[in-house]
mmCIF file of C-alpha atoms in Angstrom:
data_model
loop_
_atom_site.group_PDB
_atom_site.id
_atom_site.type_symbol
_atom_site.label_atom_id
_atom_site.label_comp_id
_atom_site.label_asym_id
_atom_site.label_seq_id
_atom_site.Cartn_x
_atom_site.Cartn_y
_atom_site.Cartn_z
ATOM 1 C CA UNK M 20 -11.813 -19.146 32.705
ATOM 2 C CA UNK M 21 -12.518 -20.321 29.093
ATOM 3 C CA UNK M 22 -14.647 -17.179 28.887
ATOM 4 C CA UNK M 23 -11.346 -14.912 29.444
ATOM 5 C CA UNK M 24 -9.250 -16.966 27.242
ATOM 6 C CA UNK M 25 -11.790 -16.584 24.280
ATOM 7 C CA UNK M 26 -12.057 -12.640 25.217
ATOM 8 C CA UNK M 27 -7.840 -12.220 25.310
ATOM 9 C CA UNK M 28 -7.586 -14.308 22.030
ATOM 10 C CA UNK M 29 -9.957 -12.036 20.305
ATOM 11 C CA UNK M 30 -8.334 -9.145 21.632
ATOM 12 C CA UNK M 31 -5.204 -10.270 20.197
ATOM 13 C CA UNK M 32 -6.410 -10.514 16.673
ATOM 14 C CA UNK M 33 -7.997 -7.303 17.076
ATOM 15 C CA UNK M 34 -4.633 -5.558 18.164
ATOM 16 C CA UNK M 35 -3.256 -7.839 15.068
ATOM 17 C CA UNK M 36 -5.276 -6.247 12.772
ATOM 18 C CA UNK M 37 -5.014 -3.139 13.995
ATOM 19 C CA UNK M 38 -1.130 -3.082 13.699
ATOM 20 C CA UNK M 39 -1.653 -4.464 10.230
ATOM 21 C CA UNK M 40 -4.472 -1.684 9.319
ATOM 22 C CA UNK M 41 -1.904 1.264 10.713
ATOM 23 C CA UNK M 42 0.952 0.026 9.048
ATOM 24 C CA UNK M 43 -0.907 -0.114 5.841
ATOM 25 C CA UNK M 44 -1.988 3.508 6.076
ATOM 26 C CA UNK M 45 1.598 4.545 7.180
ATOM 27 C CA UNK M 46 2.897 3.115 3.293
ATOM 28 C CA UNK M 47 -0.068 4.882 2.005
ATOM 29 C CA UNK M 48 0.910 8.281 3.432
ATOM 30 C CA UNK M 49 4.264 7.530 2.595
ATOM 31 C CA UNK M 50 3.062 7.145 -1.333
ATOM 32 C CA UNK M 51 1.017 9.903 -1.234
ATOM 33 C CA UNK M 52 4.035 11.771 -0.426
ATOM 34 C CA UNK M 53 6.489 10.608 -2.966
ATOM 35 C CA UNK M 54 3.824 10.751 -5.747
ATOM 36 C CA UNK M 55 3.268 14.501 -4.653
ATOM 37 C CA UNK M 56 7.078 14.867 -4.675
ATOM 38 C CA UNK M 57 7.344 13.457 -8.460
ATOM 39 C CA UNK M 58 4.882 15.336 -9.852
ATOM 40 C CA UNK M 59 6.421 17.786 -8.198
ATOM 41 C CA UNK M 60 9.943 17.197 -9.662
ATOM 42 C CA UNK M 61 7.946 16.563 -13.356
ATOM 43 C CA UNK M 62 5.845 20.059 -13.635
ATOM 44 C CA UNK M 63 9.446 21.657 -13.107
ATOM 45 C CA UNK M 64 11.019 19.215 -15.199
ATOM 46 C CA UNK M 65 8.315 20.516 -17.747
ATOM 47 C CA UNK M 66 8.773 24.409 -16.743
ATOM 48 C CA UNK M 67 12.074 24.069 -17.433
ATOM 49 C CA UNK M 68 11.989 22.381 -21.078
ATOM 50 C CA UNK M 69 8.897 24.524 -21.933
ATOM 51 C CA UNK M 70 11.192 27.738 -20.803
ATOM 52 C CA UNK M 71 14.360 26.403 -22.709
ATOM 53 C CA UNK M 72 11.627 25.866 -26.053
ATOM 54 C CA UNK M 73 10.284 29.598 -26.030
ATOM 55 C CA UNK M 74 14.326 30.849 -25.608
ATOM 56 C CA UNK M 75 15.119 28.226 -28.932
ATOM 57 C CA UNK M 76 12.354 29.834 -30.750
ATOM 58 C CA UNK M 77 12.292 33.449 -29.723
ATOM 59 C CA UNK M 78 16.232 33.542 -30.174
ATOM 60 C CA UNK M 79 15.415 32.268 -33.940
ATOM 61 C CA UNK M 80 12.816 34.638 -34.163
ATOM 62 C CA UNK M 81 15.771 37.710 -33.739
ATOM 63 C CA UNK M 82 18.091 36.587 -36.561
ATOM 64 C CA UNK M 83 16.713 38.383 -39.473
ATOM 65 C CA UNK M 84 16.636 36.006 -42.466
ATOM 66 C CA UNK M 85 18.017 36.697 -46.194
ATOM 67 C CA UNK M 86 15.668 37.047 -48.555
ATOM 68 C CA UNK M 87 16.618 36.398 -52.717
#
């Protein structure tokens, strides 16, 4: 009987640990995503300023300038 008691304890840690191990990878998908989502979110953030730059300097570009 002591036998089965030692066997059900272990198998409760294991099934512990287990828990422990897939709620660990569950917050590491769940980074993965939201780091994939940011860099997301910065590369347009960065389109976007890089588009608004070449407008700035190609609309200067079109105003002739006055020579003396």
């Amino acid at each position: 009987m002591d036998l089965n008691k030692k066997k059900s304890k272990k198998l409760d840690d294991y099934k512990i640990l287990l828990l422990a191990a897939l709620g660990i990878s569950h917050e590491l998908i769940i980074c993965k995503n939201d780091q994939e989502h940011q860099r997301f979110q910065v590369t347009q953030f960065i389109t976007s300023l890089e588009n608004k730059i070449n407008k700035t300097v190609g609309g200067e570009g079109d105003i002739p300038r006055q020579t003396d």
